[in-house]
Amino acid sequence: MTTNEHTEALKVTDTRTGRIYDIGIVDGAVHATDLRQIKTGNEDFGLLSYDPAFLNTASCRSAITYIDGDRGILRYRGYPIEELAEQCSFLEVAYLLLHGELADKAELEEWTDTIRNHTFIHESIKKFIDGFHPDAHPMGILVSTLAALSTFYPDAKEIFDDDRRKSHIVRLIAKIPTLAAFAHRHAFGLPYAYPDDDLSYPGNFLNMMWKATELKYRPDPALERALDVLLILHADHEQNCSANVMRAVGSAHSDPYSSASAAAAALYGPLHGGANEAVLKMLAGIGTVENVPDHLARVKRGEIRLMGFGHRVYKNFDPRAKIIKRVASEVFEVTGRNPLLDVALELEKRALEDPYFVEHKLYPNVDFYSGIIYQAMGFPVEMFPVLFAIGRMPGWLAQWEEGILDPDQKISRPRQLYVGPEERHLGLAASSRSR
Ligand code: ACO
């Protein structure tokens, strides 16, 4: 028998050899590397765990975000998302995610001022944006310009220098709204509207998006607050696809701009941050409430997915979706009702009553309503994932920083189960190729 010094252990019998092993359990998990001692002989590499898409593998220890998918709980640094969305600003939440504690008044003022001081981007970045086709997707522009920023800050490679690292974290949070708004204005052939540091973080973003000939843009306070809440709801979501990419690229000690660009590329996908865009396209395609049953029938036949429904972690309800419904009604009071809302409400109602969706534990996720709100606020559909990226930036950075400073971490490099051909030689095949 092979034993490890652990108070809690998993006793496993290898039926190939009859040997019994005690595999230690720490924090409710076994170390995958402990399985390597389970071998059939000296030549055997040792047992691997096979877990495509990390369905049951913890890739890190993290103190940032807690999710209980069955109970619909989401907390940043211990604080429930409902309380943060009700009482905090997005920059306050960003501070919390990155520092582990809420800022006091003086700390928050300093943090807000520092972010405000870094909202401008180098004029040369505008030239990159100018080079894109007018119909270039703003998410593609965002991914590219985030990566381009790294060339303007060569010292961003000094990721283990605390002051430098923190200064680039600030820059990324400060500049992403500017990149995002400039990408939008390029598509519409509009002159770039520069940041206005008198305004709040969401207010300034609205200014850079919509400012026209007025000397000073004044955001509608209800829309400004709604956007702030939406950013809070998207600020982090533990080891989601893009956070995992951020950590993986960061594990090679790449600079934070390159890592954030890769994370944004992951977010671009329709199964992740592209979902809110896909929801809107789906709702527009359905068109009217009468067409909802047909659409649901196609989903049930497996022809299409119901976008904005389902989640890898939440199998009961997505707490963010509940908050977002409230935000929706506040926004519609200012903007008027989005006609697609009726289609969305009908879809939700019918799906929640339908045994297929109940059995598959499919509920609206955060993106089911966010797109309808963004559209009512005037954002083009292509900007939806970009808005998500602005919100997610503090989360990516907190995950990245935690990852690179974690002594348990190494360069991210999974194993594989090789299923290709056994060794073979060119021989005849080579001579027939040369003919
Ligand atoms: N519509 C219809 N059926 C679905 C959906 C859906 N949206 N989501 C899952 N299912 C079904 C699958 O067909 C599968 O059925 P089966 O077991 O009969 O084969 C079962 O539910 C499990 O689906 P998986 O794809 O294995 O679930 P997973 O956890 O891998 O997927 C995901 C999660 C990607 C979010 C999925 O639910 C999906 O594609 N949803 C639509 C896209 C979306 O809204 N994404 C946004 C996610 S939230 C975010 O990124 C912020």
Tab-separated table of C-alpha atoms and ligand atoms in Angstrom:
chain	number	residue	atom	x	y	z
A	1	MET	CA	0.000	0.000	0.000
A	2	THR	CA	1.230	3.513	-0.812
A	3	THR	CA	0.253	6.163	1.722
A	4	ASN	CA	0.554	9.927	1.949
A	5	GLU	CA	0.472	11.966	5.160
A	6	HIS	CA	-3.035	13.383	4.939
A	7	THR	CA	-5.898	13.591	7.391
A	8	GLU	CA	-8.421	13.238	4.559
A	9	ALA	CA	-7.695	10.877	1.732
A	10	LEU	CA	-9.200	9.025	-1.165
A	11	LYS	CA	-8.466	5.310	-1.087
A	12	VAL	CA	-8.235	3.954	-4.607
A	13	THR	CA	-7.504	0.490	-5.909
A	14	ASP	CA	-5.767	0.166	-9.246
A	15	THR	CA	-7.469	-2.888	-10.713
A	16	ARG	CA	-4.596	-3.271	-13.187
A	17	THR	CA	-2.102	-4.021	-10.406
A	18	GLY	CA	-4.240	-4.558	-7.315
A	19	ARG	CA	-2.286	-1.823	-5.515
A	20	ILE	CA	-4.109	0.520	-3.152
A	21	TYR	CA	-3.256	4.201	-2.844
A	22	ASP	CA	-4.228	6.932	-0.409
A	23	ILE	CA	-4.553	10.163	-2.359
A	24	GLY	CA	-4.667	13.193	-0.072
A	25	ILE	CA	-7.678	15.494	-0.179
A	26	VAL	CA	-7.003	19.184	0.478
A	27	ASP	CA	-9.740	21.824	0.244
A	28	GLY	CA	-12.082	19.273	-1.310
A	29	ALA	CA	-9.692	18.415	-4.138
A	30	VAL	CA	-7.086	15.816	-4.996
A	31	HIS	CA	-3.860	16.955	-6.604
A	32	ALA	CA	-3.822	15.646	-10.161
A	33	THR	CA	-0.038	15.159	-9.875
A	34	ASP	CA	-0.617	12.757	-6.949
A	35	LEU	CA	-2.181	10.401	-9.515
A	36	ARG	CA	1.186	10.078	-11.212
A	37	GLN	CA	2.374	7.647	-8.507
A	38	ILE	CA	-0.248	5.190	-9.834
A	39	LYS	CA	1.705	3.170	-12.355
A	40	THR	CA	1.595	-0.290	-13.862
A	41	GLY	CA	5.405	-0.504	-13.947
A	42	ASN	CA	8.610	1.495	-14.154
A	43	GLU	CA	8.049	2.349	-17.804
A	44	ASP	CA	4.585	3.745	-17.113
A	45	PHE	CA	4.404	7.576	-17.014
A	46	GLY	CA	1.718	7.408	-14.330
A	47	LEU	CA	-2.025	8.016	-14.309
A	48	LEU	CA	-3.297	11.219	-15.921
A	49	SER	CA	-6.651	12.864	-15.358
A	50	TYR	CA	-8.595	13.590	-18.568
A	51	ASP	CA	-10.730	16.705	-18.342
A	52	PRO	CA	-11.415	18.473	-21.649
A	53	ALA	CA	-12.703	22.016	-21.064
A	54	PHE	CA	-11.815	21.775	-17.333
A	55	LEU	CA	-15.243	20.514	-16.364
A	56	ASN	CA	-13.984	19.265	-13.013
A	57	THR	CA	-10.487	20.654	-12.627
A	58	ALA	CA	-9.482	23.575	-10.410
A	59	SER	CA	-6.612	25.308	-12.220
A	60	CYS	CA	-5.701	27.639	-9.370
A	61	ARG	CA	-6.415	28.782	-5.835
A	62	SER	CA	-8.209	32.090	-5.962
A	63	ALA	CA	-9.445	34.581	-3.380
A	64	ILE	CA	-11.221	36.884	-5.841
A	65	THR	CA	-14.665	35.641	-6.847
A	66	TYR	CA	-16.927	33.013	-5.348
A	67	ILE	CA	-19.732	31.368	-7.303
A	68	ASP	CA	-22.195	28.759	-6.109
A	69	GLY	CA	-23.923	27.871	-9.346
A	70	ASP	CA	-26.620	25.720	-7.747
A	71	ARG	CA	-27.696	28.427	-5.313
A	72	GLY	CA	-27.234	31.341	-7.751
A	73	ILE	CA	-24.574	33.041	-5.592
A	74	LEU	CA	-21.926	35.417	-6.943
A	75	ARG	CA	-19.581	37.308	-4.623
A	76	TYR	CA	-16.555	39.490	-5.311
A	77	ARG	CA	-14.051	39.246	-2.448
A	78	GLY	CA	-16.900	37.975	-0.264
A	79	TYR	CA	-19.426	40.736	-1.052
A	80	PRO	CA	-22.693	39.629	-2.722
A	81	ILE	CA	-23.114	40.981	-6.258
A	82	GLU	CA	-26.562	42.325	-5.317
A	83	GLU	CA	-25.051	44.625	-2.642
A	84	LEU	CA	-22.207	45.776	-4.851
A	85	ALA	CA	-24.551	46.537	-7.752
A	86	GLU	CA	-26.844	48.485	-5.412
A	87	GLN	CA	-24.291	50.499	-3.440
A	88	CYS	CA	-20.963	50.763	-5.277
A	89	SER	CA	-19.522	52.359	-8.363
A	90	PHE	CA	-17.721	50.297	-10.981
A	91	LEU	CA	-14.363	51.859	-10.071
A	92	GLU	CA	-14.987	50.988	-6.413
A	93	VAL	CA	-15.635	47.389	-7.438
A	94	ALA	CA	-12.515	47.406	-9.638
A	95	TYR	CA	-10.499	48.556	-6.609
A	96	LEU	CA	-12.063	45.806	-4.500
A	97	LEU	CA	-11.257	43.100	-7.051
A	98	LEU	CA	-7.658	44.226	-7.381
A	99	HIS	CA	-6.876	45.099	-3.766
A	100	GLY	CA	-9.000	42.570	-1.913
A	101	GLU	CA	-10.701	45.225	0.263
A	102	LEU	CA	-13.034	48.129	-0.378
A	103	ALA	CA	-11.299	51.492	-0.618
A	104	ASP	CA	-11.877	54.054	2.112
A	105	LYS	CA	-12.895	57.559	1.001
A	106	ALA	CA	-9.347	58.847	0.479
A	107	GLU	CA	-8.206	55.677	-1.270
A	108	LEU	CA	-11.196	55.778	-3.597
A	109	GLU	CA	-10.556	59.421	-4.499
A	110	GLU	CA	-6.919	58.682	-5.248
A	111	TRP	CA	-7.808	55.566	-7.278
A	112	THR	CA	-10.463	57.447	-9.276
A	113	ASP	CA	-8.083	60.355	-9.948
A	114	THR	CA	-5.306	58.032	-11.051
A	115	ILE	CA	-7.612	56.252	-13.495
A	116	ARG	CA	-8.836	59.626	-14.798
A	117	ASN	CA	-5.255	60.727	-15.422
A	118	HIS	CA	-4.626	57.847	-17.790
A	119	THR	CA	-7.669	57.893	-20.054
A	120	PHE	CA	-5.865	59.353	-23.069
A	121	ILE	CA	-4.223	57.059	-25.592
A	122	HIS	CA	-1.120	57.779	-27.646
A	123	GLU	CA	-2.076	59.627	-30.845
A	124	SER	CA	-0.395	56.901	-32.887
A	125	ILE	CA	-3.016	54.393	-31.711
A	126	LYS	CA	-5.555	56.491	-33.599
A	127	LYS	CA	-3.568	55.815	-36.777
A	128	PHE	CA	-3.956	52.075	-36.255
A	129	ILE	CA	-7.672	52.518	-35.797
A	130	ASP	CA	-7.838	54.687	-38.932
A	131	GLY	CA	-6.292	51.809	-40.877
A	132	PHE	CA	-9.201	49.443	-40.222
A	133	HIS	CA	-12.019	49.122	-42.724
A	134	PRO	CA	-15.102	51.099	-41.669
A	135	ASP	CA	-17.020	47.840	-41.266
A	136	ALA	CA	-14.313	46.261	-39.088
A	137	HIS	CA	-15.836	44.680	-35.998
A	138	PRO	CA	-14.998	46.908	-32.999
A	139	MET	CA	-14.050	43.816	-31.004
A	140	GLY	CA	-11.367	43.051	-33.621
A	141	ILE	CA	-10.138	46.630	-33.285
A	142	LEU	CA	-10.136	46.328	-29.495
A	143	VAL	CA	-8.168	43.064	-29.522
A	144	SER	CA	-5.583	44.610	-31.850
A	145	THR	CA	-5.202	47.950	-30.096
A	146	LEU	CA	-4.928	46.339	-26.653
A	147	ALA	CA	-2.015	44.306	-27.991
A	148	ALA	CA	-0.567	47.396	-29.713
A	149	LEU	CA	-0.513	49.266	-26.382
A	150	SER	CA	2.226	46.915	-25.168
A	151	THR	CA	4.600	48.404	-27.764
A	152	PHE	CA	4.106	51.855	-26.243
A	153	TYR	CA	5.026	50.633	-22.765
A	154	PRO	CA	8.084	48.390	-23.020
A	155	ASP	CA	8.444	48.495	-19.212
A	156	ALA	CA	5.138	46.590	-18.974
A	157	LYS	CA	7.309	43.488	-19.360
A	158	GLU	CA	8.603	44.137	-15.822
A	159	ILE	CA	5.649	42.293	-14.390
A	160	PHE	CA	7.328	41.507	-11.062
A	161	ASP	CA	8.095	45.160	-10.352
A	162	ASP	CA	5.150	46.095	-8.102
A	163	ASP	CA	5.002	49.787	-9.028
A	164	ARG	CA	5.283	49.191	-12.761
A	165	ARG	CA	2.738	46.370	-12.680
A	166	LYS	CA	0.251	48.549	-10.796
A	167	SER	CA	0.783	51.464	-13.186
A	168	HIS	CA	-0.101	49.284	-16.180
A	169	ILE	CA	-3.136	47.848	-14.420
A	170	VAL	CA	-4.362	51.434	-14.006
A	171	ARG	CA	-3.611	52.225	-17.660
A	172	LEU	CA	-5.559	49.243	-18.933
A	173	ILE	CA	-8.652	50.111	-16.881
A	174	ALA	CA	-8.360	53.778	-17.854
A	175	LYS	CA	-7.737	53.316	-21.567
A	176	ILE	CA	-10.065	50.500	-22.553
A	177	PRO	CA	-13.144	52.784	-22.733
A	178	THR	CA	-11.168	55.157	-24.976
A	179	LEU	CA	-10.130	52.341	-27.327
A	180	ALA	CA	-13.701	51.053	-27.353
A	181	ALA	CA	-15.321	54.407	-28.109
A	182	PHE	CA	-12.737	55.261	-30.783
A	183	ALA	CA	-13.392	51.909	-32.483
A	184	HIS	CA	-17.095	52.808	-32.615
A	185	ARG	CA	-16.524	56.322	-33.956
A	186	HIS	CA	-14.228	55.002	-36.652
A	187	ALA	CA	-16.991	52.697	-37.898
A	188	PHE	CA	-19.362	55.641	-38.223
A	189	GLY	CA	-16.782	57.983	-39.732
A	190	LEU	CA	-17.115	60.314	-36.761
A	191	PRO	CA	-14.262	62.369	-35.315
A	192	TYR	CA	-12.853	60.887	-32.146
A	193	ALA	CA	-14.239	62.470	-28.967
A	194	TYR	CA	-11.502	62.817	-26.375
A	195	PRO	CA	-11.929	61.783	-22.754
A	196	ASP	CA	-13.510	64.276	-20.385
A	197	ASP	CA	-11.945	63.808	-17.004
A	198	ASP	CA	-14.660	65.813	-15.227
A	199	LEU	CA	-17.047	62.936	-15.831
A	200	SER	CA	-17.442	59.623	-14.047
A	201	TYR	CA	-15.994	56.463	-15.615
A	202	PRO	CA	-19.266	55.454	-17.335
A	203	GLY	CA	-20.181	59.106	-17.977
A	204	ASN	CA	-16.901	59.702	-19.776
A	205	PHE	CA	-17.430	56.585	-21.875
A	206	LEU	CA	-20.884	57.839	-22.899
A	207	ASN	CA	-19.250	61.185	-23.718
A	208	MET	CA	-16.647	59.558	-25.980
A	209	MET	CA	-19.393	57.516	-27.666
A	210	TRP	CA	-22.034	60.186	-28.251
A	211	LYS	CA	-20.553	63.676	-28.002
A	212	ALA	CA	-21.464	65.737	-31.060
A	213	THR	CA	-21.217	69.521	-31.392
A	214	GLU	CA	-22.085	70.434	-27.810
A	215	LEU	CA	-19.244	72.045	-25.850
A	216	LYS	CA	-19.756	69.728	-22.904
A	217	TYR	CA	-21.487	66.356	-23.026
A	218	ARG	CA	-23.779	65.699	-20.071
A	219	PRO	CA	-24.773	62.051	-19.700
A	220	ASP	CA	-28.286	61.167	-18.553
A	221	PRO	CA	-27.747	60.234	-14.879
A	222	ALA	CA	-30.066	57.195	-15.128
A	223	LEU	CA	-28.202	55.802	-18.146
A	224	GLU	CA	-24.840	56.613	-16.562
A	225	ARG	CA	-25.784	54.651	-13.448
A	226	ALA	CA	-27.298	51.805	-15.491
A	227	LEU	CA	-24.058	51.443	-17.418
A	228	ASP	CA	-22.079	51.524	-14.164
A	229	VAL	CA	-24.227	48.650	-12.816
A	230	LEU	CA	-23.836	46.652	-16.038
A	231	LEU	CA	-20.060	47.046	-15.792
A	232	ILE	CA	-20.167	45.866	-12.163
A	233	LEU	CA	-22.166	42.782	-13.146
A	234	HIS	CA	-19.522	41.861	-15.730
A	235	ALA	CA	-16.456	42.769	-13.657
A	236	ASP	CA	-15.361	39.219	-12.836
A	237	HIS	CA	-16.616	35.690	-13.017
A	238	GLU	CA	-13.809	33.546	-11.631
A	239	GLN	CA	-12.244	31.024	-14.026
A	240	ASN	CA	-14.333	31.719	-17.118
A	241	CYS	CA	-12.943	31.196	-20.608
A	242	SER	CA	-11.311	34.629	-21.002
A	243	ALA	CA	-9.953	34.755	-17.424
A	244	ASN	CA	-8.426	31.357	-18.033
A	245	VAL	CA	-6.807	32.702	-21.216
A	246	MET	CA	-5.554	35.754	-19.318
A	247	ARG	CA	-3.963	33.514	-16.717
A	248	ALA	CA	-2.559	31.089	-19.304
A	249	VAL	CA	-0.900	33.820	-21.373
A	250	GLY	CA	0.218	35.546	-18.173
A	251	SER	CA	1.777	32.303	-16.982
A	252	ALA	CA	4.335	32.698	-19.793
A	253	HIS	CA	5.156	36.098	-18.170
A	254	SER	CA	3.813	38.042	-21.139
A	255	ASP	CA	3.024	41.685	-20.443
A	256	PRO	CA	-0.510	42.603	-19.274
A	257	TYR	CA	-1.483	44.315	-22.562
A	258	SER	CA	-0.717	41.196	-24.613
A	259	SER	CA	-2.450	39.017	-22.031
A	260	ALA	CA	-5.537	41.260	-21.980
A	261	SER	CA	-5.641	41.254	-25.770
A	262	ALA	CA	-5.716	37.439	-25.741
A	263	ALA	CA	-8.442	37.469	-23.077
A	264	ALA	CA	-10.475	39.890	-25.211
A	265	ALA	CA	-10.050	37.552	-28.188
A	266	ALA	CA	-11.554	34.735	-26.105
A	267	LEU	CA	-14.390	37.011	-25.037
A	268	TYR	CA	-15.132	37.762	-28.697
A	269	GLY	CA	-16.465	34.207	-29.224
A	270	PRO	CA	-20.265	33.772	-29.474
A	271	LEU	CA	-20.299	31.210	-26.673
A	272	HIS	CA	-18.742	33.738	-24.294
A	273	GLY	CA	-18.858	37.552	-24.560
A	274	GLY	CA	-20.248	37.419	-28.073
A	275	ALA	CA	-23.434	35.905	-26.669
A	276	ASN	CA	-25.192	39.233	-26.022
A	277	GLU	CA	-24.670	40.170	-29.663
A	278	ALA	CA	-25.928	36.726	-30.695
A	279	VAL	CA	-29.025	37.172	-28.469
A	280	LEU	CA	-29.951	40.411	-30.171
A	281	LYS	CA	-29.491	38.915	-33.611
A	282	MET	CA	-31.621	35.962	-32.524
A	283	LEU	CA	-34.390	38.201	-31.138
A	284	ALA	CA	-34.366	40.335	-34.293
A	285	GLY	CA	-34.528	37.131	-36.381
A	286	ILE	CA	-37.531	35.868	-34.402
A	287	GLY	CA	-39.104	39.268	-34.962
A	288	THR	CA	-42.503	38.844	-33.294
A	289	VAL	CA	-43.999	37.104	-30.272
A	290	GLU	CA	-45.982	34.804	-32.595
A	291	ASN	CA	-42.759	33.272	-33.946
A	292	VAL	CA	-41.445	32.305	-30.496
A	293	PRO	CA	-42.961	28.758	-30.363
A	294	ASP	CA	-41.396	27.851	-33.747
A	295	HIS	CA	-38.018	29.086	-32.592
A	296	LEU	CA	-38.203	27.063	-29.380
A	297	ALA	CA	-39.201	23.983	-31.382
A	298	ARG	CA	-36.043	24.348	-33.500
A	299	VAL	CA	-33.951	24.651	-30.332
A	300	LYS	CA	-35.543	21.468	-28.972
A	301	ARG	CA	-34.854	19.631	-32.216
A	302	GLY	CA	-31.189	20.499	-31.636
A	303	GLU	CA	-30.968	22.668	-34.783
A	304	ILE	CA	-29.924	25.827	-32.913
A	305	ARG	CA	-29.108	27.006	-29.405
A	306	LEU	CA	-31.202	29.426	-27.461
A	307	MET	CA	-28.681	32.223	-27.092
A	308	GLY	CA	-28.549	33.902	-23.684
A	309	PHE	CA	-29.706	30.695	-22.024
A	310	GLY	CA	-27.621	28.206	-20.125
A	311	HIS	CA	-24.379	28.557	-18.242
A	312	ARG	CA	-21.467	26.307	-17.424
A	313	VAL	CA	-21.726	27.165	-13.726
A	314	TYR	CA	-25.236	28.458	-12.981
A	315	LYS	CA	-27.687	25.600	-13.201
A	316	ASN	CA	-30.511	27.246	-11.276
A	317	PHE	CA	-30.470	30.952	-11.998
A	318	ASP	CA	-27.878	33.592	-12.856
A	319	PRO	CA	-28.024	36.239	-10.091
A	320	ARG	CA	-26.816	38.851	-12.577
A	321	ALA	CA	-29.818	38.190	-14.817
A	322	LYS	CA	-32.164	39.157	-11.947
A	323	ILE	CA	-30.393	42.481	-11.340
A	324	ILE	CA	-30.280	43.205	-15.038
A	325	LYS	CA	-34.063	42.905	-15.391
A	326	ARG	CA	-34.406	45.721	-12.862
A	327	VAL	CA	-31.834	47.831	-14.714
A	328	ALA	CA	-33.768	47.214	-17.927
A	329	SER	CA	-36.928	48.817	-16.599
A	330	GLU	CA	-34.935	51.849	-15.337
A	331	VAL	CA	-33.325	52.291	-18.752
A	332	PHE	CA	-36.599	51.889	-20.660
A	333	GLU	CA	-38.116	54.701	-18.577
A	334	VAL	CA	-35.577	57.026	-20.197
A	335	THR	CA	-35.213	55.500	-23.648
A	336	GLY	CA	-38.664	54.046	-24.247
A	337	ARG	CA	-39.353	50.348	-24.487
A	338	ASN	CA	-37.211	48.208	-26.786
A	339	PRO	CA	-39.680	46.392	-29.087
A	340	LEU	CA	-37.571	43.228	-28.811
A	341	LEU	CA	-38.317	43.118	-25.085
A	342	ASP	CA	-41.693	41.488	-25.731
A	343	VAL	CA	-40.052	38.748	-27.789
A	344	ALA	CA	-37.480	38.201	-25.025
A	345	LEU	CA	-40.119	38.073	-22.279
A	346	GLU	CA	-42.207	35.587	-24.269
A	347	LEU	CA	-39.143	33.420	-24.947
A	348	GLU	CA	-38.201	33.440	-21.274
A	349	LYS	CA	-41.739	32.675	-20.111
A	350	ARG	CA	-42.239	29.776	-22.511
A	351	ALA	CA	-38.767	28.323	-22.004
A	352	LEU	CA	-39.078	28.374	-18.205
A	353	GLU	CA	-42.353	26.415	-18.480
A	354	ASP	CA	-41.009	23.912	-21.016
A	355	PRO	CA	-39.782	20.529	-19.709
A	356	TYR	CA	-36.837	20.526	-22.183
A	357	PHE	CA	-35.347	23.698	-20.716
A	358	VAL	CA	-36.231	22.748	-17.138
A	359	GLU	CA	-34.610	19.304	-17.470
A	360	HIS	CA	-31.513	20.780	-19.116
A	361	LYS	CA	-31.365	23.423	-16.358
A	362	LEU	CA	-31.375	26.215	-18.924
A	363	TYR	CA	-32.146	29.672	-17.508
A	364	PRO	CA	-31.511	33.176	-18.836
A	365	ASN	CA	-27.914	34.239	-18.239
A	366	VAL	CA	-26.575	37.780	-17.836
A	367	ASP	CA	-26.475	38.255	-21.583
A	368	PHE	CA	-30.124	37.537	-22.249
A	369	TYR	CA	-31.194	41.049	-21.215
A	370	SER	CA	-27.947	43.029	-21.403
A	371	GLY	CA	-28.140	43.311	-25.185
A	372	ILE	CA	-31.704	44.645	-25.100
A	373	ILE	CA	-30.595	47.327	-22.643
A	374	TYR	CA	-27.520	48.250	-24.655
A	375	GLN	CA	-29.612	48.522	-27.794
A	376	ALA	CA	-32.134	50.772	-26.063
A	377	MET	CA	-29.211	52.970	-24.959
A	378	GLY	CA	-28.203	53.352	-28.602
A	379	PHE	CA	-25.207	51.014	-28.761
A	380	PRO	CA	-24.868	49.162	-32.057
A	381	VAL	CA	-24.985	45.385	-31.680
A	382	GLU	CA	-21.282	45.027	-32.537
A	383	MET	CA	-20.399	47.100	-29.464
A	384	PHE	CA	-22.023	44.658	-27.018
A	385	PRO	CA	-19.008	42.393	-26.492
A	386	VAL	CA	-16.832	45.506	-26.322
A	387	LEU	CA	-18.947	46.763	-23.411
A	388	PHE	CA	-18.512	43.390	-21.774
A	389	ALA	CA	-14.728	43.690	-22.193
A	390	ILE	CA	-14.679	47.121	-20.518
A	391	GLY	CA	-16.493	45.647	-17.526
A	392	ARG	CA	-14.335	42.542	-17.387
A	393	MET	CA	-10.970	44.315	-17.501
A	394	PRO	CA	-10.521	44.647	-13.684
A	395	GLY	CA	-11.419	40.976	-13.279
A	396	TRP	CA	-8.908	39.899	-15.926
A	397	LEU	CA	-6.227	41.993	-14.267
A	398	ALA	CA	-7.006	40.692	-10.777
A	399	GLN	CA	-6.906	37.108	-12.079
A	400	TRP	CA	-3.679	37.786	-13.979
A	401	GLU	CA	-1.958	39.393	-10.988
A	402	GLU	CA	-3.062	36.654	-8.617
A	403	GLY	CA	-1.801	34.058	-11.104
A	404	ILE	CA	1.657	35.488	-11.702
A	405	LEU	CA	2.238	36.078	-7.976
A	406	ASP	CA	1.064	32.604	-6.943
A	407	PRO	CA	4.068	30.448	-5.987
A	408	ASP	CA	2.052	27.307	-6.870
A	409	GLN	CA	1.772	28.401	-10.520
A	410	LYS	CA	4.061	27.586	-13.411
A	411	ILE	CA	3.747	28.092	-17.140
A	412	SER	CA	0.336	26.739	-18.107
A	413	ARG	CA	0.803	23.563	-20.052
A	414	PRO	CA	-1.772	20.774	-20.040
A	415	ARG	CA	-1.059	17.159	-20.828
A	416	GLN	CA	-2.758	15.294	-23.661
A	417	LEU	CA	-3.906	11.769	-24.352
A	418	TYR	CA	-2.158	10.952	-27.608
A	419	VAL	CA	-4.510	9.089	-29.958
A	420	GLY	CA	-2.522	9.424	-33.214
A	421	PRO	CA	-0.596	6.753	-35.129
A	422	GLU	CA	2.127	4.660	-33.516
A	423	GLU	CA	5.667	5.330	-34.743
A	424	ARG	CA	5.892	4.803	-38.502
A	425	HIS	CA	8.546	5.531	-41.122
A	426	LEU	CA	8.579	7.313	-44.462
A	427	GLY	CA	9.955	4.287	-46.412
A	428	LEU	CA	7.686	3.558	-49.387
A	429	ALA	CA	5.449	6.528	-48.717
A	430	ALA	CA	8.491	8.857	-49.210
A	431	SER	CA	9.453	7.322	-52.545
A	432	SER	CA	5.877	7.474	-53.840
A	433	ARG	CA	5.717	11.170	-52.859
A	434	SER	CA	8.807	11.952	-54.918
A	435	ARG	CA	7.320	10.428	-58.044
B	1	ACO	N1	-29.882	26.156	-25.991
B	1	ACO	C1	-30.269	24.869	-26.151
B	1	ACO	N2	-29.695	23.822	-25.544
B	1	ACO	C2	-28.648	24.097	-24.748
B	1	ACO	C3	-28.183	25.410	-24.523
B	1	ACO	C4	-28.858	26.456	-25.170
B	1	ACO	N3	-28.477	27.719	-24.986
B	1	ACO	N4	-27.144	25.367	-23.664
B	1	ACO	C5	-26.957	24.084	-23.360
B	1	ACO	N5	-27.863	23.316	-24.018
B	1	ACO	C6	-28.028	21.882	-23.906
B	1	ACO	C7	-27.007	21.151	-24.766
B	1	ACO	O1	-27.498	20.892	-26.067
B	1	ACO	C8	-26.781	19.911	-23.962
B	1	ACO	O2	-27.850	19.046	-24.189
B	1	ACO	P1	-27.650	17.441	-24.193
B	1	ACO	O3	-27.105	17.102	-22.838
B	1	ACO	O4	-29.038	16.936	-24.460
B	1	ACO	O5	-26.683	17.175	-25.300
B	1	ACO	C9	-26.880	20.381	-22.514
B	1	ACO	O6	-27.751	21.528	-22.549
B	1	ACO	C10	-25.559	20.768	-21.896
B	1	ACO	O7	-24.934	21.695	-22.763
B	1	ACO	P2	-23.387	21.961	-22.773
B	1	ACO	O8	-23.031	22.654	-24.059
B	1	ACO	O9	-22.664	20.702	-22.434
B	1	ACO	O10	-23.241	22.951	-21.553
B	1	ACO	P3	-21.982	23.835	-21.252
B	1	ACO	O11	-21.973	24.017	-19.780
B	1	ACO	O12	-20.774	23.292	-21.898
B	1	ACO	O13	-22.358	25.181	-22.029
B	1	ACO	C11	-22.897	27.382	-22.559
B	1	ACO	C12	-22.567	26.393	-21.441
B	1	ACO	C13	-21.728	27.448	-23.569
B	1	ACO	C14	-23.053	28.782	-21.946
B	1	ACO	C15	-24.185	26.943	-23.280
B	1	ACO	O14	-25.251	26.899	-22.362
B	1	ACO	C16	-24.547	27.841	-24.483
B	1	ACO	O15	-24.065	27.593	-25.583
B	1	ACO	N6	-25.416	28.859	-24.242
B	1	ACO	C17	-25.755	29.780	-25.317
B	1	ACO	C18	-24.671	30.827	-25.461
B	1	ACO	C19	-24.665	31.792	-24.316
B	1	ACO	O16	-25.699	32.341	-23.932
B	1	ACO	N7	-23.460	32.074	-23.786
B	1	ACO	C20	-23.268	33.044	-22.717
B	1	ACO	C21	-22.726	32.390	-21.500
B	1	ACO	S1	-22.654	33.525	-20.196
B	1	ACO	C22	-21.260	34.406	-20.464
B	1	ACO	O17	-20.313	34.061	-21.139
B	1	ACO	C23	-21.244	35.692	-19.830
